[in-house]
Amino acid sequence: MASDPKLTAGETAQVAWYVARMAKRSIAGETVYQGDLERKVERVIDKARKREENAKRK
């Protein structure tokens, strides 16, 4: 797995929001589906990786 990228303040806030929503859902029970939120977190991290990669190229 590639190293984790440096997140901007906005990206950090988004990830924190999604993690908080996952925690809230986990209170409802272990059978609650959280895959949608996990994909959103991965999408934010992937965008940060692409941003860092583009910055290194320039």
PDB file of C-alpha atoms in Angstrom:
ATOM      1  CA  MET A   1       0.000   0.000   0.000  1.00  0.00           C
ATOM      2  CA  ALA A   2       1.242   3.472  -0.806  1.00  0.00           C
ATOM      3  CA  SER A   3       2.102   5.855   1.988  1.00  0.00           C
ATOM      4  CA  ASP A   4      -0.681   8.042   3.283  1.00  0.00           C
ATOM      5  CA  PRO A   5      -0.757  11.508   1.733  1.00  0.00           C
ATOM      6  CA  LYS A   6      -0.634  14.787   3.628  1.00  0.00           C
ATOM      7  CA  LEU A   7      -4.261  15.914   3.910  1.00  0.00           C
ATOM      8  CA  THR A   8      -5.385  19.511   3.680  1.00  0.00           C
ATOM      9  CA  ALA A   9      -7.563  21.014   6.415  1.00  0.00           C
ATOM     10  CA  GLY A  10     -10.680  20.490   4.305  1.00  0.00           C
ATOM     11  CA  GLU A  11      -9.826  16.874   3.562  1.00  0.00           C
ATOM     12  CA  THR A  12      -9.105  16.234   7.235  1.00  0.00           C
ATOM     13  CA  ALA A  13     -12.481  17.710   8.160  1.00  0.00           C
ATOM     14  CA  GLN A  14     -14.242  15.526   5.582  1.00  0.00           C
ATOM     15  CA  VAL A  15     -12.555  12.353   6.833  1.00  0.00           C
ATOM     16  CA  ALA A  16     -13.345  13.287  10.442  1.00  0.00           C
ATOM     17  CA  TRP A  17     -17.003  13.861   9.507  1.00  0.00           C
ATOM     18  CA  TYR A  18     -17.257  10.463   7.807  1.00  0.00           C
ATOM     19  CA  VAL A  19     -15.543   8.701  10.711  1.00  0.00           C
ATOM     20  CA  ALA A  20     -17.947  10.368  13.150  1.00  0.00           C
ATOM     21  CA  ARG A  21     -20.885   9.186  11.048  1.00  0.00           C
ATOM     22  CA  MET A  22     -19.436   5.664  11.035  1.00  0.00           C
ATOM     23  CA  ALA A  23     -19.144   5.772  14.834  1.00  0.00           C
ATOM     24  CA  LYS A  24     -22.747   6.921  15.111  1.00  0.00           C
ATOM     25  CA  ARG A  25     -23.878   4.083  12.879  1.00  0.00           C
ATOM     26  CA  SER A  26     -21.866   1.548  14.860  1.00  0.00           C
ATOM     27  CA  ILE A  27     -23.848   2.513  17.955  1.00  0.00           C
ATOM     28  CA  ALA A  28     -26.948   1.266  16.128  1.00  0.00           C
ATOM     29  CA  GLY A  29     -25.397  -2.181  15.833  1.00  0.00           C
ATOM     30  CA  GLU A  30     -22.719  -4.234  14.175  1.00  0.00           C
ATOM     31  CA  THR A  31     -24.971  -5.237  11.287  1.00  0.00           C
ATOM     32  CA  VAL A  32     -25.432  -1.674  10.009  1.00  0.00           C
ATOM     33  CA  TYR A  33     -23.924  -1.171   6.544  1.00  0.00           C
ATOM     34  CA  GLN A  34     -21.011   1.293   6.486  1.00  0.00           C
ATOM     35  CA  GLY A  35     -19.488   0.539   3.104  1.00  0.00           C
ATOM     36  CA  ASP A  36     -20.746   3.770   1.583  1.00  0.00           C
ATOM     37  CA  LEU A  37     -18.914   5.875   4.165  1.00  0.00           C
ATOM     38  CA  GLU A  38     -15.774   3.771   3.846  1.00  0.00           C
ATOM     39  CA  ARG A  39     -15.781   4.388   0.088  1.00  0.00           C
ATOM     40  CA  LYS A  40     -16.172   8.128   0.662  1.00  0.00           C
ATOM     41  CA  VAL A  41     -13.146   8.165   2.977  1.00  0.00           C
ATOM     42  CA  GLU A  42     -11.111   6.217   0.416  1.00  0.00           C
ATOM     43  CA  ARG A  43     -12.199   8.658  -2.298  1.00  0.00           C
ATOM     44  CA  VAL A  44     -10.948  11.639  -0.267  1.00  0.00           C
ATOM     45  CA  ILE A  45      -7.625   9.903   0.369  1.00  0.00           C
ATOM     46  CA  ASP A  46      -7.276   8.954  -3.308  1.00  0.00           C
ATOM     47  CA  LYS A  47      -7.858  12.579  -4.347  1.00  0.00           C
ATOM     48  CA  ALA A  48      -5.168  13.681  -1.887  1.00  0.00           C
ATOM     49  CA  ARG A  49      -2.737  11.134  -3.358  1.00  0.00           C
ATOM     50  CA  LYS A  50      -3.437  12.425  -6.874  1.00  0.00           C
ATOM     51  CA  ARG A  51      -2.997  16.022  -5.710  1.00  0.00           C
ATOM     52  CA  GLU A  52       0.400  15.213  -4.160  1.00  0.00           C
ATOM     53  CA  GLU A  53       1.456  13.272  -7.248  1.00  0.00           C
ATOM     54  CA  ASN A  54       0.560  16.218  -9.506  1.00  0.00           C
ATOM     55  CA  ALA A  55       2.423  18.611  -7.218  1.00  0.00           C
ATOM     56  CA  LYS A  56       5.580  16.493  -7.455  1.00  0.00           C
ATOM     57  CA  ARG A  57       5.426  16.507 -11.241  1.00  0.00           C
ATOM     58  CA  LYS A  58       5.353  20.289 -11.462  1.00  0.00           C
TER      59      LYS A  58
END
